Coordinates of C-alpha atoms in Angstrom, one line a residue:
X1 CA -5.6 -37.1 20.5
X2 CA -4.2 -34.2 18.6
X3 CA -2.2 -31.1 19.6
X4 CA -3.5 -28.1 17.7
X5 CA -1.7 -24.8 17.3
X6 CA -3.6 -21.9 15.7
X7 CA -2.3 -18.5 14.6
X8 CA -4.7 -15.7 13.5
X9 CA -3.9 -14.7 9.9
X10 CA -6.3 -12.3 8.3
X11 CA -5.5 -12.7 4.6
X12 CA -5.8 -15.3 1.9
X13 CA -2.1 -14.8 1.0
X14 CA -0.4 -18.2 1.6
X15 CA 3.3 -17.3 1.8
X16 CA 3.4 -17.9 5.6
X17 CA 1.5 -21.2 5.6
X18 CA 3.7 -22.4 2.7
X19 CA 6.8 -21.3 4.6
X20 CA 5.7 -23.3 7.7
X21 CA 5.1 -26.3 5.4
X22 CA 8.6 -26.0 3.9
X23 CA 10.1 -25.7 7.4
X24 CA 8.2 -28.8 8.5
X25 CA 9.5 -30.7 5.5
X26 CA 13.0 -29.5 6.3
X27 CA 12.7 -30.7 9.9
X28 CA 11.0 -34.0 8.7
X29 CA 8.0 -33.1 11.0
X30 CA 4.7 -34.8 10.5
X31 CA 2.1 -32.0 10.7
X32 CA -1.1 -31.0 8.8
X33 CA -1.1 -27.3 8.0
X34 CA -4.5 -25.7 7.0
X35 CA -5.0 -22.1 6.1
X36 CA -8.6 -20.8 6.4
X37 CA -10.0 -17.4 5.9
X38 CA -8.8 -16.0 9.2
X39 CA -6.1 -18.4 10.6
X40 CA -3.4 -20.9 10.0
X41 CA -3.9 -24.2 11.9
X42 CA -1.2 -26.8 12.6
X43 CA -2.3 -30.2 13.7
X44 CA 0.2 -32.5 15.4
X45 CA 0.0 -36.0 16.8
X46 CA -0.1 -35.5 20.6
X47 CA 2.5 -38.2 21.1
X48 CA 5.1 -36.6 18.9
X49 CA 8.0 -35.5 21.2
X50 CA 9.5 -33.1 18.6
X51 CA 6.6 -30.6 18.8
X52 CA 8.2 -28.2 21.3
X53 CA 11.5 -28.0 19.5
X54 CA 9.6 -27.5 16.1
X55 CA 7.5 -24.6 17.5
X56 CA 10.6 -23.0 19.1
X57 CA 12.5 -23.3 15.9
X58 CA 9.6 -21.9 13.9
X59 CA 9.9 -18.6 15.8
X60 CA 13.3 -18.1 14.1
X61 CA 12.1 -18.7 10.6
X62 CA 8.6 -17.1 10.7
X63 CA 8.7 -13.4 9.9
X64 CA 6.4 -10.7 11.5
X65 CA 3.5 -10.0 9.3
X66 CA 0.8 -7.3 8.9
X67 CA -1.8 -10.1 8.8
X68 CA -0.6 -12.1 11.9
X69 CA -2.7 -12.0 15.1
X70 CA -2.7 -14.0 18.3
X71 CA -1.8 -17.6 18.7
X72 CA -3.3 -20.4 20.9
X73 CA -3.0 -24.1 21.4
X74 CA -5.3 -26.9 22.6
X75 CA -5.9 -30.6 22.5
X76 CA -8.7 -32.4 20.7
X77 CA -9.8 -35.9 19.8
X78 CA -10.6 -34.9 16.3
X79 CA -9.0 -32.8 13.6
X80 CA -10.6 -29.4 13.0
X81 CA -12.8 -29.2 9.9
X82 CA -12.0 -26.0 8.1
X83 CA -12.7 -24.6 4.6
X84 CA -9.1 -23.9 3.3
X85 CA -8.3 -20.9 1.1
X86 CA -7.4 -21.6 -2.5
X87 CA -3.8 -21.8 -3.3
X88 CA -2.2 -20.2 -6.3
X89 CA 1.3 -20.0 -7.7
X90 CA 1.7 -16.2 -7.6
X91 CA 4.9 -14.2 -7.2
X92 CA 5.2 -12.2 -3.9
X93 CA 6.7 -8.8 -3.5
X94 CA 7.8 -8.5 0.2
X95 CA 11.0 -8.3 2.1
X96 CA 13.4 -11.2 2.6
X97 CA 12.4 -13.7 5.3
X98 CA 14.7 -14.2 8.4
X99 CA 16.4 -17.2 6.8
X100 CA 17.3 -15.3 3.6
X101 CA 18.4 -12.3 5.6
X102 CA 20.8 -14.5 7.6
X103 CA 22.4 -15.7 4.3
X104 CA 22.9 -12.1 3.1
X105 CA 24.9 -11.2 6.2
X106 CA 26.7 -14.5 6.6
X107 CA 30.2 -14.2 5.2
X108 CA 30.5 -17.9 4.6
X109 CA 27.3 -17.9 2.5
X110 CA 27.5 -17.7 -1.3
X111 CA 24.8 -15.0 -1.1
X112 CA 26.8 -12.7 1.2
X113 CA 25.7 -9.2 0.4
X114 CA 23.8 -10.5 -2.6
X115 CA 20.7 -8.2 -2.8
X116 CA 18.5 -10.6 -4.8
X117 CA 18.5 -13.3 -2.1
X118 CA 15.0 -14.8 -1.8
X119 CA 13.1 -18.1 -1.6
X120 CA 9.7 -19.5 -2.6
X121 CA 8.1 -17.6 0.3
X122 CA 9.7 -14.1 0.4
X123 CA 11.5 -11.4 -1.5
X124 CA 10.9 -9.2 -4.5
X125 CA 9.7 -11.8 -7.0
X126 CA 7.0 -9.9 -8.9
X127 CA 9.2 -7.2 -10.4
X128 CA 11.0 -10.0 -12.4
X129 CA 7.9 -11.5 -13.8
X130 CA 7.2 -11.3 -17.6
X131 CA 4.0 -13.2 -17.8
X132 CA 2.1 -16.1 -16.4
X133 CA 2.4 -19.0 -15.6
X134 CA 5.0 -18.1 -13.0
X135 CA 8.1 -20.2 -13.8
X136 CA 11.7 -19.3 -14.7
X137 CA 11.1 -19.2 -18.4
X138 CA 8.5 -16.5 -17.9
X139 CA 10.8 -14.3 -15.8
X140 CA 13.8 -12.1 -16.7
X141 CA 15.9 -14.8 -14.9
X142 CA 15.5 -16.9 -18.0
X143 CA 18.6 -15.1 -19.3
X144 CA 20.7 -16.5 -16.5
X145 CA 21.7 -20.2 -16.0
X146 CA 21.8 -21.4 -12.4
X147 CA 25.2 -22.6 -11.2
X148 CA 25.8 -26.2 -10.0
X149 CA 25.2 -25.2 -6.3
X150 CA 21.9 -23.5 -7.1
X151 CA 20.7 -26.4 -9.2
X152 CA 21.5 -28.8 -6.4
X153 CA 19.7 -26.5 -3.9
X154 CA 16.6 -26.3 -6.1
X155 CA 16.3 -30.1 -5.7
X156 CA 17.2 -30.4 -2.0
X157 CA 16.4 -27.1 0.0
X158 CA 12.8 -27.2 1.2
X159 CA 12.6 -23.4 1.1
X160 CA 13.8 -23.2 -2.5
X161 CA 12.4 -26.4 -4.2
X162 CA 12.1 -25.6 -7.9
X163 CA 12.3 -21.8 -7.0
X164 CA 12.0 -19.9 -10.3
X165 CA 14.3 -17.1 -9.3
X166 CA 17.1 -19.1 -7.6
X167 CA 20.5 -17.5 -8.0
X168 CA 23.6 -16.4 -6.1
X169 CA 26.7 -14.2 -6.6
X170 CA 28.2 -16.8 -8.9
X171 CA 25.3 -17.1 -11.3
X172 CA 23.0 -14.2 -10.5
X173 CA 22.6 -10.5 -11.3
X174 CA 25.7 -8.3 -11.3
X175 CA 25.5 -4.8 -10.0
X176 CA 27.8 -1.8 -10.7
X177 CA 28.5 1.6 -9.3
X178 CA 29.3 4.6 -11.4
X179 CA 30.5 8.1 -10.5
X180 CA 31.4 10.9 -12.9
X181 CA 34.9 9.4 -13.5
X182 CA 34.8 5.6 -13.2
X183 CA 32.7 2.4 -13.1
X184 CA 33.1 -0.4 -10.5
X185 CA 31.5 -3.8 -11.2
X186 CA 30.7 -6.2 -8.3
X187 CA 31.6 -9.8 -9.2
X188 CA 32.4 -11.4 -5.9
X189 CA 31.6 -11.2 -2.2
X190 CA 34.2 -8.5 -1.5
X191 CA 33.0 -6.4 -4.4
X192 CA 29.4 -6.5 -3.4
X193 CA 30.2 -5.6 0.2
X194 CA 32.5 -2.8 -0.9
X195 CA 29.9 -1.3 -3.3
X196 CA 27.3 -0.9 -0.5
X197 CA 29.9 0.3 2.0
X198 CA 31.0 3.1 -0.4
X199 CA 27.3 4.0 -1.0
X200 CA 26.5 4.2 2.7
X201 CA 29.6 6.3 3.4
X202 CA 28.9 8.6 0.5
X203 CA 25.4 9.3 1.8
X204 CA 26.7 10.0 5.3
X205 CA 29.0 12.6 3.8
X206 CA 26.2 14.4 2.1
X207 CA 26.4 12.8 -1.3
X208 CA 23.3 11.7 -3.3
X209 CA 23.2 8.0 -4.5
X210 CA 20.8 7.0 -7.2
X211 CA 20.1 3.3 -6.8
X212 CA 18.0 0.9 -8.9
X213 CA 16.1 -1.3 -6.5
X214 CA 13.5 -4.0 -7.2
X215 CA 10.9 -1.2 -6.6
X216 CA 12.4 1.1 -9.2
X217 CA 14.9 3.9 -9.0
X218 CA 15.3 5.7 -5.7
X219 CA 17.6 8.6 -4.9
X220 CA 19.0 8.3 -1.4
X221 CA 20.4 11.2 0.6
X222 CA 20.9 12.5 4.1
X223 CA 18.1 15.1 4.6
X224 CA 19.2 18.6 5.5
X225 CA 17.6 22.0 6.1
X226 CA 18.5 22.8 2.5
X227 CA 17.2 19.6 1.0
X228 CA 14.4 17.5 2.5
X229 CA 11.5 17.5 0.1
X230 CA 8.0 17.0 1.6
X231 CA 7.4 14.2 -1.0
X232 CA 10.5 12.2 0.2
X233 CA 10.3 9.1 2.4
X234 CA 12.3 8.4 5.5
X235 CA 14.1 5.1 5.4
X236 CA 14.8 4.0 9.0
X237 CA 18.1 2.1 8.8
X238 CA 18.2 1.4 12.5
X239 CA 15.0 0.0 14.2
X240 CA 16.1 1.7 17.4
X241 CA 15.6 5.0 15.6
X242 CA 11.8 4.6 15.5
X243 CA 11.4 5.4 19.2
X244 CA 14.0 8.2 19.1
X245 CA 12.6 10.1 16.1
X246 CA 8.9 9.1 15.7
X247 CA 5.8 9.1 17.8
X248 CA 4.1 5.8 17.2
X249 CA 1.7 3.3 18.7
X250 CA 2.7 -0.3 18.9
X251 CA 0.6 -1.3 15.9
X252 CA 2.4 1.2 13.7
X253 CA 5.8 0.0 14.9
X254 CA 4.8 -3.7 14.2
X255 CA 3.5 -2.8 10.8
X256 CA 6.7 -1.0 9.7
X257 CA 8.8 -4.0 10.8
X258 CA 6.5 -6.6 9.2
X259 CA 7.8 -8.6 6.2
X260 CA 5.2 -6.7 4.0
X261 CA 7.1 -3.4 4.7
X262 CA 4.3 -0.9 3.9
X263 CA 4.5 2.9 3.7
X264 CA 3.1 4.7 6.7
X265 CA 2.7 8.4 7.7
X266 CA 3.5 8.9 11.3
X267 CA 4.1 11.8 13.7
X268 CA 7.6 13.1 14.2
X269 CA 9.1 13.2 17.7
X270 CA 12.7 14.4 17.7
X271 CA 13.5 18.1 17.2
X272 CA 15.9 17.0 14.5
X273 CA 13.2 15.3 12.4
X274 CA 10.6 18.0 13.1
X275 CA 12.9 20.7 11.8
X276 CA 13.3 18.7 8.6
X277 CA 9.8 17.4 7.9
X278 CA 7.4 19.2 10.3
X279 CA 4.8 17.3 12.4
X280 CA 4.6 14.1 10.3
X281 CA 6.6 12.2 7.8
X282 CA 6.2 9.2 5.4
X283 CA 8.4 6.4 6.7
X284 CA 9.3 2.8 6.0
X285 CA 11.8 0.1 6.9
X286 CA 14.2 -1.4 4.3
X287 CA 12.0 -3.4 1.9
X288 CA 14.2 -5.3 -0.5
X289 CA 17.8 -6.6 -0.6
X290 CA 19.3 -3.4 -2.1
X291 CA 17.8 -1.1 0.6
X292 CA 18.5 -3.7 3.4
X293 CA 22.2 -3.9 2.5
X294 CA 22.4 -0.1 2.1
X295 CA 20.8 0.4 5.5
X296 CA 23.4 -1.8 7.2
X297 CA 26.2 0.3 5.8
X298 CA 24.4 3.6 6.6
X299 CA 24.2 2.4 10.2
X300 CA 27.9 1.6 10.2
X301 CA 28.5 5.1 8.9
X302 CA 26.7 6.4 12.0
X303 CA 23.2 7.3 10.7
X304 CA 19.9 6.0 12.0
X305 CA 17.9 7.1 9.0
X306 CA 18.2 8.5 5.5
X307 CA 15.7 9.7 3.0
X308 CA 14.8 8.9 -0.6
X309 CA 12.6 10.0 -3.5
X310 CA 11.2 7.8 -6.1
X311 CA 12.4 8.9 -9.5
X312 CA 13.7 7.7 -12.9
X313 CA 17.2 6.8 -14.2
X314 CA 17.8 10.4 -15.4
X315 CA 17.9 11.9 -11.9
X316 CA 21.1 13.8 -11.1
X317 CA 23.2 12.2 -8.4
X318 CA 26.9 11.8 -7.3
X319 CA 26.8 8.0 -7.6
X320 CA 24.6 5.5 -9.6
X321 CA 24.2 1.9 -8.4
X322 CA 22.6 -0.1 -11.2
X323 CA 22.0 -3.5 -12.7
X324 CA 21.2 -4.6 -16.3
X325 CA 18.2 -6.8 -15.6
X326 CA 14.9 -5.2 -16.6
X327 CA 12.2 -5.0 -13.9
X328 CA 8.5 -4.1 -13.6
X329 CA 8.2 -2.3 -10.3
X330 CA 4.9 -2.1 -8.4
X331 CA 3.5 1.0 -6.8
X332 CA 4.2 0.9 -3.1
X333 CA 1.4 0.2 -0.6
X334 CA 0.3 2.9 1.8
X335 CA -1.5 1.8 4.9
X336 CA -3.5 3.6 7.6
X337 CA -3.7 2.5 11.2
X338 CA -6.3 3.6 13.8
X339 CA -5.9 1.6 17.0
X340 CA -6.4 -2.1 16.0
X341 CA -7.8 -1.2 12.6
X342 CA -5.5 -1.5 9.6
X343 CA -6.6 -0.2 6.2
X344 CA -4.8 -0.6 2.9
X345 CA -5.1 2.9 1.3
X346 CA -3.5 2.7 -2.2
X347 CA -0.9 0.9 -4.2
X348 CA -0.3 -2.5 -5.7
X349 CA 2.7 -4.1 -3.9
X350 CA 1.8 -6.6 -1.1
X351 CA -1.9 -7.1 -2.2
X352 CA -1.4 -7.8 -5.9
X353 CA -1.3 -10.3 -7.6
X354 CA -4.4 -11.7 -6.0
X355 CA -6.4 -14.9 -6.7
X356 CA -10.1 -14.4 -6.5
X357 CA -13.1 -16.7 -7.0
X358 CA -15.5 -15.8 -9.9
X359 CA -18.1 -17.9 -11.7
X360 CA -18.2 -15.4 -14.6
X361 CA -16.1 -15.6 -17.7
X362 CA -15.4 -11.9 -17.4
X363 CA -12.3 -9.7 -17.7
X364 CA -12.2 -6.5 -15.7
X365 CA -9.7 -3.6 -16.2
X366 CA -9.1 -0.6 -14.0
X367 CA -6.0 1.4 -13.1
X368 CA -3.6 -0.8 -15.1
X369 CA -4.8 -3.9 -13.3
X370 CA -6.7 -6.7 -15.0
X371 CA -8.7 -9.6 -13.5
X372 CA -8.3 -12.6 -15.8
X373 CA -9.8 -16.1 -15.5
X374 CA -7.0 -18.7 -15.3
X375 CA -8.4 -22.2 -14.8
X376 CA -10.8 -22.4 -11.8
X377 CA -9.5 -19.0 -10.4
X378 CA -9.3 -15.5 -11.6
X379 CA -6.0 -13.6 -11.0
X380 CA -5.7 -9.8 -10.6
X381 CA -2.4 -8.4 -11.7
X382 CA -0.9 -5.8 -14.0
X383 CA -2.2 -5.8 -17.6
X384 CA 1.2 -6.4 -19.1
X385 CA 1.7 -9.9 -17.5
X386 CA -1.3 -11.4 -19.3
X387 CA -1.2 -12.6 -22.8
X388 CA -4.4 -12.2 -24.9
X389 CA -7.3 -14.1 -23.4
X390 CA -10.8 -15.2 -24.5
X391 CA -13.6 -13.8 -22.5
X392 CA -17.4 -13.6 -22.8
X393 CA -17.5 -10.0 -21.6
X394 CA -15.2 -7.1 -20.8
X395 CA -15.7 -4.5 -18.1
X396 CA -13.5 -1.4 -18.3
X397 CA -13.3 1.6 -15.9
X398 CA -14.7 4.7 -17.7
X399 CA -11.5 6.7 -17.3
X400 CA -9.2 3.9 -18.5
X401 CA -7.5 4.4 -21.8
X402 CA -8.0 0.9 -23.1
X403 CA -9.6 -0.3 -26.3
X404 CA -10.5 -4.0 -26.0
X405 CA -12.5 -4.1 -29.3
X406 CA -14.9 -6.6 -27.6
X407 CA -18.5 -7.0 -28.7
X408 CA -19.7 -7.1 -25.1
X409 CA -17.6 -4.3 -23.6
X410 CA -19.1 -2.4 -20.7
X411 CA -17.8 0.8 -19.1
X412 CA -18.3 1.4 -15.3
X413 CA -17.8 4.2 -12.8
X414 CA -15.2 4.0 -10.0
X415 CA -17.8 4.4 -7.2
X416 CA -19.9 1.6 -8.5
X417 CA -17.1 -1.0 -8.5
X418 CA -15.6 0.3 -5.2
X419 CA -18.9 -0.1 -3.4
X420 CA -19.4 -3.6 -4.7
X421 CA -15.8 -4.6 -3.8
X422 CA -16.7 -4.0 -0.2
X423 CA -20.0 -5.8 -0.4
X424 CA -18.3 -8.8 -2.1
X425 CA -15.5 -9.0 0.5
X426 CA -18.2 -9.1 3.3
X427 CA -20.5 -11.5 1.4
X428 CA -23.3 -8.9 1.1
X429 CA -23.8 -8.7 -2.6
X430 CA -27.5 -8.6 -3.4
X431 CA -28.5 -6.9 -0.1
X432 CA -29.6 -3.3 0.0
X433 CA -26.9 -0.9 1.1
X434 CA -25.9 2.8 1.4
X435 CA -22.4 3.7 0.3
X436 CA -20.2 6.8 0.8
X437 CA -17.4 7.1 -1.8
X438 CA -14.9 9.8 -0.9
X439 CA -11.9 10.1 -3.2
X440 CA -11.4 13.8 -4.0
X441 CA -15.1 14.0 -4.7
X442 CA -17.8 13.0 -2.2
X443 CA -20.7 10.8 -3.4
X444 CA -23.5 9.1 -1.5
X445 CA -24.7 5.9 -3.1
X446 CA -27.6 3.5 -2.9
X447 CA -27.4 -0.2 -3.9
X448 CA -30.8 -1.7 -4.4
X449 CA -29.4 -5.3 -4.6
X450 CA -28.9 -5.1 -8.4
X451 CA -27.2 -1.8 -9.2
X452 CA -25.4 1.1 -7.6
X453 CA -27.1 4.5 -7.9
X454 CA -25.4 7.8 -7.2
X455 CA -28.1 9.1 -4.8
X456 CA -26.5 12.4 -3.7
X457 CA -23.9 13.3 -6.3
X458 CA -21.4 16.0 -5.6
X459 CA -21.8 19.2 -7.6
X460 CA -19.0 18.8 -10.3
X461 CA -15.8 20.8 -9.6
X462 CA -13.8 22.5 -12.4
X463 CA -10.7 24.3 -11.3
X464 CA -10.6 26.7 -14.3
X465 CA -12.3 30.1 -14.0
X466 CA -12.3 29.5 -10.3
X467 CA -12.8 33.1 -9.2
X468 CA -15.8 33.7 -11.4
X469 CA -17.5 30.6 -10.0
X470 CA -16.8 31.7 -6.4
X471 CA -17.8 35.3 -6.8
X472 CA -21.3 34.3 -8.1
X473 CA -21.9 31.6 -5.5
X474 CA -24.0 33.8 -3.1
X475 CA -24.5 37.4 -2.1
X476 CA -21.2 38.9 -0.8
X477 CA -19.0 36.3 -2.5
X478 CA -17.6 39.0 -4.9
X479 CA -16.4 41.0 -1.9
X480 CA -14.7 37.9 -0.5
X481 CA -12.8 37.5 -3.8
X482 CA -11.7 41.1 -3.8
X483 CA -10.4 40.9 -0.2
X484 CA -8.6 37.6 -0.8
X485 CA -6.9 39.1 -3.8
X486 CA -5.5 42.0 -1.7
X487 CA -4.5 39.7 1.2
X488 CA -3.0 36.8 -0.8
X489 CA -2.0 38.3 -4.3
X490 CA 0.5 35.4 -5.1
X491 CA -2.0 32.7 -4.2
X492 CA -4.8 34.5 -6.1
X493 CA -2.7 34.6 -9.2
X494 CA -1.7 31.0 -8.9
X495 CA -5.4 29.9 -8.5
X496 CA -6.3 32.2 -11.4
X497 CA -4.0 30.3 -13.8
X498 CA -4.7 26.7 -12.9
X499 CA -4.2 24.2 -15.6
X500 CA -5.4 20.6 -16.0
X501 CA -8.0 18.6 -14.0
X502 CA -7.4 19.3 -10.3
X503 CA -9.4 18.0 -7.4
X504 CA -10.6 20.1 -4.5
X505 CA -7.9 19.0 -2.2
X506 CA -5.1 20.0 -4.5
X507 CA -6.7 23.5 -4.9
X508 CA -7.2 23.8 -1.1
X509 CA -3.6 22.9 -0.5
X510 CA -2.5 25.6 -2.9
X511 CA -4.7 28.1 -1.2
X512 CA -3.3 27.2 2.2
X513 CA 0.3 27.5 0.8
X514 CA 1.2 23.9 1.8
X515 CA 4.5 22.5 0.4
X516 CA 2.8 19.2 -0.5
X517 CA -0.1 20.4 -2.7
X518 CA -2.3 17.3 -2.3
X519 CA -4.7 15.4 -0.1
X520 CA -1.6 13.9 1.6
X521 CA -0.4 17.4 2.4
X522 CA -3.6 18.4 4.0
X523 CA -3.7 15.2 6.0
X524 CA -0.1 15.8 7.2
X525 CA -1.0 19.3 8.3
X526 CA -4.1 18.1 10.1
X527 CA -2.0 15.6 12.1
X528 CA 0.0 18.5 13.7
X529 CA -3.1 19.9 15.4
X530 CA -3.3 18.6 19.0
X531 CA -6.4 20.3 20.2
X532 CA -10.0 19.2 20.2
X533 CA -13.0 20.5 18.4
X534 CA -12.8 22.2 15.0
X535 CA -14.4 25.0 13.0
X536 CA -17.5 24.3 10.9
X537 CA -16.4 24.3 7.3
X538 CA -19.3 24.9 4.8
X539 CA -19.9 21.6 2.9
X540 CA -23.1 22.3 1.0
X541 CA -25.4 25.0 -0.5
X542 CA -28.6 23.3 -1.6
X543 CA -30.3 19.9 -1.8
X544 CA -27.7 18.5 0.7
X545 CA -25.2 18.1 -2.1
X546 CA -21.6 18.7 -1.5
X547 CA -20.5 22.0 -3.1
X548 CA -16.8 22.3 -3.8
X549 CA -17.0 26.1 -4.3
X550 CA -18.9 26.7 -1.0
X551 CA -16.3 24.6 0.7
X552 CA -13.4 26.6 -0.8
X553 CA -15.2 29.9 0.0
X554 CA -15.4 28.9 3.6
X555 CA -11.7 28.0 3.7
X556 CA -10.8 31.4 2.3
X557 CA -13.0 33.2 4.7
X558 CA -11.2 31.6 7.7
X559 CA -7.9 32.3 6.0
X560 CA -8.8 36.0 6.0
X561 CA -9.6 35.6 9.7
X562 CA -6.0 34.4 10.4
X563 CA -7.0 30.8 11.3
X564 CA -3.9 28.6 11.6
X565 CA -3.4 26.1 8.8
X566 CA -3.3 23.0 11.0
X567 CA -6.5 24.0 12.8
X568 CA -8.1 24.6 9.4
X569 CA -7.0 21.2 8.0
X570 CA -8.2 19.4 11.1
X571 CA -11.5 21.2 10.9
X572 CA -11.9 20.2 7.2
X573 CA -12.1 16.5 8.1
X574 CA -14.2 17.0 11.2
X575 CA -16.8 19.0 9.0
X576 CA -16.8 16.2 6.4
X577 CA -17.4 13.7 9.1
X578 CA -20.3 15.6 10.5
X579 CA -21.8 16.1 7.0
X580 CA -21.5 12.4 6.3
X581 CA -22.9 11.5 9.7
X582 CA -26.0 13.7 8.9
X583 CA -26.7 12.5 5.4
X584 CA -26.2 8.7 5.8
X585 CA -29.0 8.2 8.5
X586 CA -31.4 10.1 6.2
X587 CA -30.6 7.7 3.3
X588 CA -30.9 4.7 5.6
X589 CA -34.4 5.8 6.8
X590 CA -35.6 6.4 3.2
X591 CA -34.2 3.1 1.8
X592 CA -34.5 0.8 4.8
X593 CA -31.0 -0.5 4.0
X594 CA -29.1 -2.1 6.9
X595 CA -25.6 -2.0 5.4
X596 CA -23.2 1.0 5.0
X597 CA -20.0 0.9 3.0
X598 CA -17.2 3.4 3.0
X599 CA -14.7 3.6 0.1
X600 CA -12.1 6.1 -1.1
X601 CA -8.6 7.2 0.0
X602 CA -9.9 10.2 1.8
X603 CA -11.1 8.1 4.7
X604 CA -7.4 7.4 5.5
X605 CA -7.3 10.4 7.8
X606 CA -7.3 10.3 11.6
X607 CA -9.6 13.2 12.1
X608 CA -12.2 12.1 9.6
X609 CA -12.0 8.4 10.6
X610 CA -12.5 9.3 14.3
X611 CA -15.5 11.5 13.4
X612 CA -17.1 8.8 11.3
X613 CA -16.7 6.3 14.1
X614 CA -18.5 8.8 16.4
X615 CA -21.3 9.6 14.0
X616 CA -21.8 6.3 12.2
X617 CA -20.1 3.8 14.6
X618 CA -23.4 2.3 15.8
X619 CA -24.2 1.3 12.2
X620 CA -20.9 -0.7 11.9
X621 CA -19.9 0.6 8.4
X622 CA -18.0 -1.9 6.2
X623 CA -14.7 -1.2 4.5
X624 CA -12.3 -3.2 2.3
X625 CA -10.1 -5.8 4.1
X626 CA -8.1 -7.5 1.4
X627 CA -8.0 -4.7 -1.2
X628 CA -7.2 -1.0 -0.9
X629 CA -10.0 1.3 0.1
X630 CA -8.8 3.6 -2.8
X631 CA -9.1 3.2 -6.5
X632 CA -7.4 -0.2 -6.9
X633 CA -10.5 -2.0 -5.4
X634 CA -12.4 -1.3 -8.6
X635 CA -10.9 -4.2 -10.6
X636 CA -12.3 -6.6 -8.0
X637 CA -15.7 -4.9 -7.5
X638 CA -16.3 -4.9 -11.3
X639 CA -16.7 -8.7 -11.1
X640 CA -20.0 -8.1 -9.4
X641 CA -21.5 -5.4 -11.5

């Protein structure tokens, strides 16, 4: 008879199952641990009297995770038969686990206030990787020799057995603080504590601190009415501050406190934060050792939150906190939550590197990511961590500036690979499907089981000579342009002198005068509308094709009618939802396809997502689960082109 404990885990990442295995080894517990596609299963001998104490202790070492679900236990005469996920030795890029955090705040530990504390199952490992395979000689830690205690620990501590990045204050990375007059180097426990203490106090006094973190340079500051850029992120130092300052559902709260530490846009609650950032703000909880230690001292100085902007080392600040070790930071991961649905929107941290199965000897490249065959698996990671490889064929995104000089090089469109990434994740490759790809441009796709066809392409949008294109759109459009020029002369001039390749959302944000001139800015503005039912924004002119100029003309007409910005932004997404809900059923009827896929960052909007659920919910549309719904899914989807 066996006692079986299961935990839902909706990911093929294995850092939690590995952590449980290490903990079991540490406790000398006999247990079989199997991770399948949607759960982690622990199988114990029913007669083992240490099960209860083991599970109770596991609560203290196991972190919260985005991927964790409910747990259950039962007895069975036979061990469960499961197909385990493949394991790969890949560096993670998450927050420190509970055990490592305890060391950082334990004054008796040799890692007290040491910001690079981590173990085999947690921490910011990937930024220190040079190339594969992942071992110390292929990381920047090769320049540092572990001290006697770290060497002993690498042989005896189950959490850090042969850990490539093992280090402590004695043998690890030194950090320093510089102001305009002096430099202070941290070499011991007291120095490390003092450096973060001074940083936290400086921020509380209104100073700006530029800090190198494992995720790149960030400039930290206390936001004020004079300085709180819309592009900045709130770092919540005190978890109690979430309920005071932000309006969140339980799923959002749990996601922010998870070990993955994603970026999330949430509604503001306190008058204090509303005055600084409006109706919504991008927020996160400390995500690496540097920000975690800074947050502790910020709390001590009396603040529940501070803000930061991502920048480079040349940003002007009162203090600089730096270290000499080179790093390769990853773009942070934004997520979107609608009730129990979590979608990864864009970014690389958390999800990459990823191990995937592929029978083809093919390298795919998109958005500075490459999928390269290594042994029986293929690994997706940044281009720079792979040495030159032999491959039978090379697939490169059309917009990628990359010359592989390969005899069998193929170029592909974003929408093609994005659609196939969803079909592959849901094991639907080869079956007819309709796809909607919405990422700045809206395209309706048809997959016939062999190739992706752009069935209803958007009318191309070019932001130069904008007024000429709008004035000739239809009868009366020239009068609209004249009236708009009189009512909004500054905006008119700005739009008359646009440079570069801009998408419709950037131009719309400029027209509406939003501080954040992007899709993100429009989404944030839409969140502040609390009513129901929107205006009908024009989305097409002929042949059911989305027309950017008709859309923009409609926006400007409502502007002249004094429609509030938040109502307008909300209506934009409702109108898109209605349009998509009208076109997709027509394509289903014509093609007899049974499957719908949705891809593109634009779907990460509450108004649009809710409308799509209403118009297409009965068709159960599929979206990415283990990859971003945005551009980064292309490197995976290209394996199936």
